[in-house]
Amino acid sequence: MNRLLGAVCALPPAIAFAAAFALSTPLPAQEAEADPAPAAPPSAFGKPDPSLVSGGHYEADPHHTLVEWSVDHLGFTPYFGIFGDVAGTLDIDPKRPEQARVAMSIPVASVTVASAGLKSHLLKAPASEGGKPDFFGPKPEDARFVSTLVRITGDQQAEMTGNLTLNGITKPVTLQVLFHGAGTMPPQMGGGEGLGFDATGTLKRSDFGLDFGIPMVSDEVELKIAAAFMKAAADKPGS
């Protein structure tokens, strides 16, 4: 022990202090049982597995279907907003995904942006009676997208073209669609099958009569969509 203390004293002061502290500190008693490993998080109900898609008629989940739009503002930054509360339907046969059909309704009046002033401008009435509003006006009709063609482009990927009606004008829009996941909800959450996709696309707002501020605010609008669909649980025999 004396030799050990002598060796410690021969060390540089900072290291000698740390070594002496370590020697003088009793080791904690070993616990009888090790703490159990943390429980693994519960697995997601949906998985990126197309075999889990049973097919049929699905209703859009308005609480988890979002349409994000983004424009370039003055060349400095992108600015984005969101449409929620989206309603609609999906009819799909997993054996013939190219025959899938989608019809969606998007409430323009409930547009969400970070700036209260911008939202007021988007929904502002025209300056004069009978004039044209800068953007949507105070009582805009819901936008509507109805698919017309689906082309499979890769593993779990497709290109969907449809007619978008916005601001009273109908034009074709093409979306790149990626399968996100499918699965069955637990009984306590109502059961039924969930199905979801990601989609992206672009459009020119001037095509829909929304040309205010161009080119300071870009004509091109980028779209990023999260589309969730649900199918009610099948009735049990005899129920």
PDB file of C-alpha atoms in Angstrom:
ATOM      1  CA  MET A   1       0.000   0.000   0.000  1.00  0.00           C
ATOM      2  CA  ASN A   2       2.876   2.366   0.827  1.00  0.00           C
ATOM      3  CA  ARG A   3       4.404   1.703  -2.571  1.00  0.00           C
ATOM      4  CA  LEU A   4       1.018   2.497  -4.213  1.00  0.00           C
ATOM      5  CA  LEU A   5       0.698   5.777  -2.301  1.00  0.00           C
ATOM      6  CA  GLY A   6       4.264   6.668  -3.189  1.00  0.00           C
ATOM      7  CA  ALA A   7       3.530   6.086  -6.869  1.00  0.00           C
ATOM      8  CA  VAL A   8       0.451   8.299  -6.648  1.00  0.00           C
ATOM      9  CA  CYS A   9       2.443  11.099  -5.008  1.00  0.00           C
ATOM     10  CA  ALA A  10       4.993  10.927  -7.811  1.00  0.00           C
ATOM     11  CA  LEU A  11       2.340  11.722 -10.401  1.00  0.00           C
ATOM     12  CA  PRO A  12       1.670  15.309 -11.608  1.00  0.00           C
ATOM     13  CA  PRO A  13      -0.552  17.140  -9.065  1.00  0.00           C
ATOM     14  CA  ALA A  14      -3.813  17.054 -11.100  1.00  0.00           C
ATOM     15  CA  ILE A  15      -3.496  13.382 -11.965  1.00  0.00           C
ATOM     16  CA  ALA A  16      -2.347  12.517  -8.413  1.00  0.00           C
ATOM     17  CA  PHE A  17      -5.455  14.190  -6.969  1.00  0.00           C
ATOM     18  CA  ALA A  18      -7.769  12.267  -9.318  1.00  0.00           C
ATOM     19  CA  ALA A  19      -6.024   8.980  -8.540  1.00  0.00           C
ATOM     20  CA  ALA A  20      -6.183   9.619  -4.766  1.00  0.00           C
ATOM     21  CA  PHE A  21      -9.868  10.451  -5.007  1.00  0.00           C
ATOM     22  CA  ALA A  22     -10.533   7.238  -6.910  1.00  0.00           C
ATOM     23  CA  LEU A  23      -8.646   5.189  -4.324  1.00  0.00           C
ATOM     24  CA  SER A  24     -10.516   6.802  -1.420  1.00  0.00           C
ATOM     25  CA  THR A  25     -13.990   6.404  -2.911  1.00  0.00           C
ATOM     26  CA  PRO A  26     -15.650   3.082  -2.113  1.00  0.00           C
ATOM     27  CA  LEU A  27     -17.123   1.198  -5.028  1.00  0.00           C
ATOM     28  CA  PRO A  28     -20.927   0.952  -4.967  1.00  0.00           C
ATOM     29  CA  ALA A  29     -22.307  -2.364  -3.883  1.00  0.00           C
ATOM     30  CA  GLN A  30     -23.383  -4.522  -6.788  1.00  0.00           C
ATOM     31  CA  GLU A  31     -27.124  -4.657  -7.105  1.00  0.00           C
ATOM     32  CA  ALA A  32     -28.745  -8.017  -6.689  1.00  0.00           C
ATOM     33  CA  GLU A  33     -30.447  -7.738 -10.087  1.00  0.00           C
ATOM     34  CA  ALA A  34     -29.590  -5.606 -13.069  1.00  0.00           C
ATOM     35  CA  ASP A  35     -32.192  -3.118 -14.215  1.00  0.00           C
ATOM     36  CA  PRO A  36     -34.363  -4.640 -16.914  1.00  0.00           C
ATOM     37  CA  ALA A  37     -33.667  -3.500 -20.460  1.00  0.00           C
ATOM     38  CA  PRO A  38     -36.014  -0.742 -21.639  1.00  0.00           C
ATOM     39  CA  ALA A  39     -39.069  -2.087 -23.372  1.00  0.00           C
ATOM     40  CA  ALA A  40     -39.001  -1.883 -27.128  1.00  0.00           C
ATOM     41  CA  PRO A  41     -41.403   0.704 -28.511  1.00  0.00           C
ATOM     42  CA  PRO A  42     -44.630  -0.760 -29.833  1.00  0.00           C
ATOM     43  CA  SER A  43     -44.466  -1.535 -33.512  1.00  0.00           C
ATOM     44  CA  ALA A  44     -46.337   0.761 -35.870  1.00  0.00           C
ATOM     45  CA  PHE A  45     -49.735  -0.385 -37.064  1.00  0.00           C
ATOM     46  CA  GLY A  46     -48.808   0.445 -40.642  1.00  0.00           C
ATOM     47  CA  LYS A  47     -45.838  -0.960 -42.510  1.00  0.00           C
ATOM     48  CA  PRO A  48     -44.381  -0.263 -45.979  1.00  0.00           C
ATOM     49  CA  ASP A  49     -45.668  -3.616 -47.207  1.00  0.00           C
ATOM     50  CA  PRO A  50     -48.066  -3.574 -50.200  1.00  0.00           C
ATOM     51  CA  SER A  51     -49.221  -7.111 -49.370  1.00  0.00           C
ATOM     52  CA  LEU A  52     -51.122  -5.597 -46.414  1.00  0.00           C
ATOM     53  CA  VAL A  53     -53.433  -3.721 -48.803  1.00  0.00           C
ATOM     54  CA  SER A  54     -56.675  -5.674 -49.131  1.00  0.00           C
ATOM     55  CA  GLY A  55     -58.185  -3.246 -51.628  1.00  0.00           C
ATOM     56  CA  GLY A  56     -61.674  -1.877 -52.040  1.00  0.00           C
ATOM     57  CA  HIS A  57     -63.202   1.459 -51.120  1.00  0.00           C
ATOM     58  CA  TYR A  58     -61.426   3.796 -48.696  1.00  0.00           C
ATOM     59  CA  GLU A  59     -62.372   7.158 -47.193  1.00  0.00           C
ATOM     60  CA  ALA A  60     -59.803   9.922 -46.700  1.00  0.00           C
ATOM     61  CA  ASP A  61     -58.799  10.548 -43.088  1.00  0.00           C
ATOM     62  CA  PRO A  62     -59.340  14.332 -42.807  1.00  0.00           C
ATOM     63  CA  HIS A  63     -57.302  14.579 -39.603  1.00  0.00           C
ATOM     64  CA  HIS A  64     -54.135  13.161 -41.174  1.00  0.00           C
ATOM     65  CA  THR A  65     -54.359  14.188 -44.822  1.00  0.00           C
ATOM     66  CA  LEU A  66     -52.442  17.382 -45.562  1.00  0.00           C
ATOM     67  CA  VAL A  67     -51.626  19.392 -48.680  1.00  0.00           C
ATOM     68  CA  GLU A  68     -48.560  21.587 -48.257  1.00  0.00           C
ATOM     69  CA  TRP A  69     -47.938  24.306 -50.849  1.00  0.00           C
ATOM     70  CA  SER A  70     -44.744  26.298 -51.191  1.00  0.00           C
ATOM     71  CA  VAL A  71     -43.794  29.388 -53.216  1.00  0.00           C
ATOM     72  CA  ASP A  72     -40.562  31.334 -53.581  1.00  0.00           C
ATOM     73  CA  HIS A  73     -40.768  34.702 -51.804  1.00  0.00           C
ATOM     74  CA  LEU A  74     -38.643  37.474 -53.348  1.00  0.00           C
ATOM     75  CA  GLY A  75     -35.881  34.999 -54.138  1.00  0.00           C
ATOM     76  CA  PHE A  76     -34.917  34.993 -50.451  1.00  0.00           C
ATOM     77  CA  THR A  77     -36.917  32.157 -48.915  1.00  0.00           C
ATOM     78  CA  PRO A  78     -39.567  29.564 -49.621  1.00  0.00           C
ATOM     79  CA  TYR A  79     -42.887  30.250 -47.940  1.00  0.00           C
ATOM     80  CA  PHE A  80     -45.325  27.441 -47.284  1.00  0.00           C
ATOM     81  CA  GLY A  81     -48.831  26.899 -46.023  1.00  0.00           C
ATOM     82  CA  ILE A  82     -51.148  23.947 -45.520  1.00  0.00           C
ATOM     83  CA  PHE A  83     -54.619  22.828 -46.455  1.00  0.00           C
ATOM     84  CA  GLY A  84     -56.170  20.352 -44.021  1.00  0.00           C
ATOM     85  CA  ASP A  85     -59.557  18.757 -43.372  1.00  0.00           C
ATOM     86  CA  VAL A  86     -59.281  17.085 -46.763  1.00  0.00           C
ATOM     87  CA  ALA A  87     -62.134  14.747 -47.696  1.00  0.00           C
ATOM     88  CA  GLY A  88     -62.297  12.174 -50.445  1.00  0.00           C
ATOM     89  CA  THR A  89     -62.195   8.560 -51.559  1.00  0.00           C
ATOM     90  CA  LEU A  90     -59.780   5.987 -52.929  1.00  0.00           C
ATOM     91  CA  ASP A  91     -60.793   2.866 -54.823  1.00  0.00           C
ATOM     92  CA  ILE A  92     -57.951   0.441 -55.423  1.00  0.00           C
ATOM     93  CA  ASP A  93     -57.326  -3.165 -56.399  1.00  0.00           C
ATOM     94  CA  PRO A  94     -53.806  -4.183 -55.249  1.00  0.00           C
ATOM     95  CA  LYS A  95     -53.588  -6.553 -58.230  1.00  0.00           C
ATOM     96  CA  ARG A  96     -54.326  -3.704 -60.634  1.00  0.00           C
ATOM     97  CA  PRO A  97     -52.960  -0.540 -58.975  1.00  0.00           C
ATOM     98  CA  GLU A  98     -52.947   1.269 -62.324  1.00  0.00           C
ATOM     99  CA  GLN A  99     -56.750   1.242 -62.144  1.00  0.00           C
ATOM    100  CA  ALA A 100     -56.838   3.106 -58.828  1.00  0.00           C
ATOM    101  CA  ARG A 101     -59.156   6.102 -58.691  1.00  0.00           C
ATOM    102  CA  VAL A 102     -58.963   9.064 -56.329  1.00  0.00           C
ATOM    103  CA  ALA A 103     -61.380  11.943 -55.733  1.00  0.00           C
ATOM    104  CA  MET A 104     -60.427  14.590 -53.173  1.00  0.00           C
ATOM    105  CA  SER A 105     -62.017  17.810 -51.890  1.00  0.00           C
ATOM    106  CA  ILE A 106     -59.773  20.487 -50.342  1.00  0.00           C
ATOM    107  CA  PRO A 107     -61.321  23.325 -48.278  1.00  0.00           C
ATOM    108  CA  VAL A 108     -59.465  26.417 -49.492  1.00  0.00           C
ATOM    109  CA  ALA A 109     -61.189  28.635 -46.928  1.00  0.00           C
ATOM    110  CA  SER A 110     -59.416  26.813 -44.078  1.00  0.00           C
ATOM    111  CA  VAL A 111     -55.918  27.531 -45.419  1.00  0.00           C
ATOM    112  CA  THR A 112     -53.315  27.615 -42.641  1.00  0.00           C
ATOM    113  CA  VAL A 113     -50.329  30.001 -42.732  1.00  0.00           C
ATOM    114  CA  ALA A 114     -48.035  31.440 -40.069  1.00  0.00           C
ATOM    115  CA  SER A 115     -49.087  35.032 -40.738  1.00  0.00           C
ATOM    116  CA  ALA A 116     -52.578  36.187 -39.779  1.00  0.00           C
ATOM    117  CA  GLY A 117     -52.122  39.130 -42.124  1.00  0.00           C
ATOM    118  CA  LEU A 118     -51.359  36.857 -45.055  1.00  0.00           C
ATOM    119  CA  LYS A 119     -54.387  34.684 -44.355  1.00  0.00           C
ATOM    120  CA  SER A 120     -56.568  37.786 -44.345  1.00  0.00           C
ATOM    121  CA  HIS A 121     -55.070  38.797 -47.697  1.00  0.00           C
ATOM    122  CA  LEU A 122     -55.611  35.344 -49.188  1.00  0.00           C
ATOM    123  CA  LEU A 123     -59.301  35.527 -48.254  1.00  0.00           C
ATOM    124  CA  LYS A 124     -59.760  39.253 -48.794  1.00  0.00           C
ATOM    125  CA  ALA A 125     -62.682  40.535 -50.823  1.00  0.00           C
ATOM    126  CA  PRO A 126     -61.933  42.433 -54.056  1.00  0.00           C
ATOM    127  CA  ALA A 127     -61.218  46.145 -53.725  1.00  0.00           C
ATOM    128  CA  SER A 128     -64.318  47.046 -55.750  1.00  0.00           C
ATOM    129  CA  GLU A 129     -67.689  45.384 -56.164  1.00  0.00           C
ATOM    130  CA  GLY A 130     -67.518  42.932 -59.031  1.00  0.00           C
ATOM    131  CA  GLY A 131     -63.718  43.126 -59.109  1.00  0.00           C
ATOM    132  CA  LYS A 132     -61.246  40.308 -58.916  1.00  0.00           C
ATOM    133  CA  PRO A 133     -59.751  39.398 -55.503  1.00  0.00           C
ATOM    134  CA  ASP A 134     -55.984  39.200 -55.232  1.00  0.00           C
ATOM    135  CA  PHE A 135     -56.187  35.540 -54.307  1.00  0.00           C
ATOM    136  CA  PHE A 136     -59.125  33.328 -53.268  1.00  0.00           C
ATOM    137  CA  GLY A 137     -61.623  35.887 -51.988  1.00  0.00           C
ATOM    138  CA  PRO A 138     -63.785  35.631 -48.857  1.00  0.00           C
ATOM    139  CA  LYS A 139     -65.885  32.601 -49.844  1.00  0.00           C
ATOM    140  CA  PRO A 140     -63.760  30.337 -52.015  1.00  0.00           C
ATOM    141  CA  GLU A 141     -65.168  27.045 -53.233  1.00  0.00           C
ATOM    142  CA  ASP A 142     -63.381  23.879 -52.212  1.00  0.00           C
ATOM    143  CA  ALA A 143     -60.682  22.775 -54.612  1.00  0.00           C
ATOM    144  CA  ARG A 144     -61.236  19.343 -56.136  1.00  0.00           C
ATOM    145  CA  PHE A 145     -58.881  16.765 -57.610  1.00  0.00           C
ATOM    146  CA  VAL A 146     -60.178  13.785 -59.599  1.00  0.00           C
ATOM    147  CA  SER A 147     -57.672  11.294 -60.982  1.00  0.00           C
ATOM    148  CA  THR A 148     -57.845  10.334 -64.651  1.00  0.00           C
ATOM    149  CA  LEU A 149     -54.742   8.190 -65.161  1.00  0.00           C
ATOM    150  CA  VAL A 150     -52.334   6.154 -63.026  1.00  0.00           C
ATOM    151  CA  ARG A 151     -49.031   4.912 -64.419  1.00  0.00           C
ATOM    152  CA  ILE A 152     -46.808   2.587 -62.388  1.00  0.00           C
ATOM    153  CA  THR A 153     -43.259   3.968 -62.490  1.00  0.00           C
ATOM    154  CA  GLY A 154     -41.312   1.765 -60.063  1.00  0.00           C
ATOM    155  CA  ASP A 155     -41.418  -0.316 -56.931  1.00  0.00           C
ATOM    156  CA  GLN A 156     -44.282   1.109 -54.867  1.00  0.00           C
ATOM    157  CA  GLN A 157     -44.257   4.252 -57.015  1.00  0.00           C
ATOM    158  CA  ALA A 158     -46.693   5.695 -59.515  1.00  0.00           C
ATOM    159  CA  GLU A 159     -47.494   8.807 -61.501  1.00  0.00           C
ATOM    160  CA  MET A 160     -51.050  10.040 -61.107  1.00  0.00           C
ATOM    161  CA  THR A 161     -52.621  12.596 -63.412  1.00  0.00           C
ATOM    162  CA  GLY A 162     -55.937  14.214 -62.629  1.00  0.00           C
ATOM    163  CA  ASN A 163     -58.068  17.276 -63.097  1.00  0.00           C
ATOM    164  CA  LEU A 164     -57.644  19.943 -60.437  1.00  0.00           C
ATOM    165  CA  THR A 165     -60.420  22.490 -60.100  1.00  0.00           C
ATOM    166  CA  LEU A 166     -59.201  25.562 -58.213  1.00  0.00           C
ATOM    167  CA  ASN A 167     -60.591  29.096 -58.180  1.00  0.00           C
ATOM    168  CA  GLY A 168     -63.278  27.971 -60.643  1.00  0.00           C
ATOM    169  CA  ILE A 169     -60.729  26.785 -63.232  1.00  0.00           C
ATOM    170  CA  THR A 170     -59.961  23.159 -64.129  1.00  0.00           C
ATOM    171  CA  LYS A 171     -56.505  22.095 -65.330  1.00  0.00           C
ATOM    172  CA  PRO A 172     -54.616  18.779 -65.408  1.00  0.00           C
ATOM    173  CA  VAL A 173     -52.020  18.231 -62.674  1.00  0.00           C
ATOM    174  CA  THR A 174     -49.574  15.322 -62.373  1.00  0.00           C
ATOM    175  CA  LEU A 175     -48.378  13.951 -59.033  1.00  0.00           C
ATOM    176  CA  GLN A 176     -45.522  11.601 -58.208  1.00  0.00           C
ATOM    177  CA  VAL A 177     -46.922   9.131 -55.688  1.00  0.00           C
ATOM    178  CA  LEU A 178     -45.048   6.880 -53.273  1.00  0.00           C
ATOM    179  CA  PHE A 179     -46.699   4.151 -51.188  1.00  0.00           C
ATOM    180  CA  HIS A 180     -46.020   4.864 -47.500  1.00  0.00           C
ATOM    181  CA  GLY A 181     -47.683   2.091 -45.535  1.00  0.00           C
ATOM    182  CA  ALA A 182     -50.709  -0.055 -44.760  1.00  0.00           C
ATOM    183  CA  GLY A 183     -52.008  -2.096 -41.858  1.00  0.00           C
ATOM    184  CA  THR A 184     -54.866  -2.789 -39.499  1.00  0.00           C
ATOM    185  CA  MET A 185     -55.876  -0.531 -36.635  1.00  0.00           C
ATOM    186  CA  PRO A 186     -56.421  -2.147 -33.210  1.00  0.00           C
ATOM    187  CA  PRO A 187     -60.022  -2.787 -32.075  1.00  0.00           C
ATOM    188  CA  GLN A 188     -59.855  -0.067 -29.405  1.00  0.00           C
ATOM    189  CA  MET A 189     -59.206   2.427 -32.217  1.00  0.00           C
ATOM    190  CA  GLY A 190     -62.104   1.179 -34.308  1.00  0.00           C
ATOM    191  CA  GLY A 191     -60.283  -1.506 -36.266  1.00  0.00           C
ATOM    192  CA  GLY A 192     -60.309  -1.233 -40.012  1.00  0.00           C
ATOM    193  CA  GLU A 193     -57.517  -0.902 -42.514  1.00  0.00           C
ATOM    194  CA  GLY A 194     -55.322   2.140 -42.897  1.00  0.00           C
ATOM    195  CA  LEU A 195     -53.465   3.061 -46.065  1.00  0.00           C
ATOM    196  CA  GLY A 196     -51.220   6.017 -46.840  1.00  0.00           C
ATOM    197  CA  PHE A 197     -49.201   7.688 -49.585  1.00  0.00           C
ATOM    198  CA  ASP A 198     -46.786  10.570 -50.083  1.00  0.00           C
ATOM    199  CA  ALA A 199     -47.117  12.684 -53.226  1.00  0.00           C
ATOM    200  CA  THR A 200     -45.339  15.634 -54.794  1.00  0.00           C
ATOM    201  CA  GLY A 201     -46.040  17.852 -57.768  1.00  0.00           C
ATOM    202  CA  THR A 202     -45.966  21.379 -59.144  1.00  0.00           C
ATOM    203  CA  LEU A 203     -48.447  23.750 -60.724  1.00  0.00           C
ATOM    204  CA  LYS A 204     -48.545  27.310 -62.003  1.00  0.00           C
ATOM    205  CA  ARG A 205     -50.931  29.424 -59.969  1.00  0.00           C
ATOM    206  CA  SER A 206     -51.431  31.757 -62.932  1.00  0.00           C
ATOM    207  CA  ASP A 207     -53.112  28.823 -64.725  1.00  0.00           C
ATOM    208  CA  PHE A 208     -55.827  29.118 -62.088  1.00  0.00           C
ATOM    209  CA  GLY A 209     -56.182  32.905 -62.227  1.00  0.00           C
ATOM    210  CA  LEU A 210     -54.012  33.476 -59.141  1.00  0.00           C
ATOM    211  CA  ASP A 211     -51.383  35.774 -60.629  1.00  0.00           C
ATOM    212  CA  PHE A 212     -51.095  38.445 -57.917  1.00  0.00           C
ATOM    213  CA  GLY A 213     -47.479  39.311 -57.032  1.00  0.00           C
ATOM    214  CA  ILE A 214     -45.770  37.432 -59.876  1.00  0.00           C
ATOM    215  CA  PRO A 215     -42.740  37.380 -60.220  1.00  0.00           C
ATOM    216  CA  MET A 216     -41.919  38.700 -56.722  1.00  0.00           C
ATOM    217  CA  VAL A 217     -43.751  35.652 -55.451  1.00  0.00           C
ATOM    218  CA  SER A 218     -43.168  32.700 -57.748  1.00  0.00           C
ATOM    219  CA  ASP A 219     -45.731  31.528 -60.254  1.00  0.00           C
ATOM    220  CA  GLU A 220     -44.652  27.937 -59.643  1.00  0.00           C
ATOM    221  CA  VAL A 221     -46.152  26.272 -56.598  1.00  0.00           C
ATOM    222  CA  GLU A 222     -44.612  23.129 -55.168  1.00  0.00           C
ATOM    223  CA  LEU A 223     -46.966  20.592 -53.631  1.00  0.00           C
ATOM    224  CA  LYS A 224     -46.186  18.046 -50.955  1.00  0.00           C
ATOM    225  CA  ILE A 225     -49.052  15.793 -49.930  1.00  0.00           C
ATOM    226  CA  ALA A 226     -49.592  13.281 -47.130  1.00  0.00           C
ATOM    227  CA  ALA A 227     -52.694  11.253 -47.978  1.00  0.00           C
ATOM    228  CA  ALA A 228     -54.215   8.909 -45.400  1.00  0.00           C
ATOM    229  CA  PHE A 229     -57.167   6.633 -46.079  1.00  0.00           C
ATOM    230  CA  MET A 230     -59.235   4.314 -43.903  1.00  0.00           C
ATOM    231  CA  LYS A 231     -61.537   1.395 -44.613  1.00  0.00           C
ATOM    232  CA  ALA A 232     -64.051   0.384 -41.969  1.00  0.00           C
ATOM    233  CA  ALA A 233     -63.622  -2.991 -40.316  1.00  0.00           C
ATOM    234  CA  ALA A 234     -65.614  -5.758 -41.984  1.00  0.00           C
ATOM    235  CA  ASP A 235     -68.713  -6.852 -40.091  1.00  0.00           C
ATOM    236  CA  LYS A 236     -68.300 -10.131 -38.261  1.00  0.00           C
ATOM    237  CA  PRO A 237     -70.571 -12.997 -39.364  1.00  0.00           C
ATOM    238  CA  GLY A 238     -73.748 -13.066 -37.325  1.00  0.00           C
ATOM    239  CA  SER A 239     -73.252  -9.546 -35.946  1.00  0.00           C
TER     240      SER A 239
END
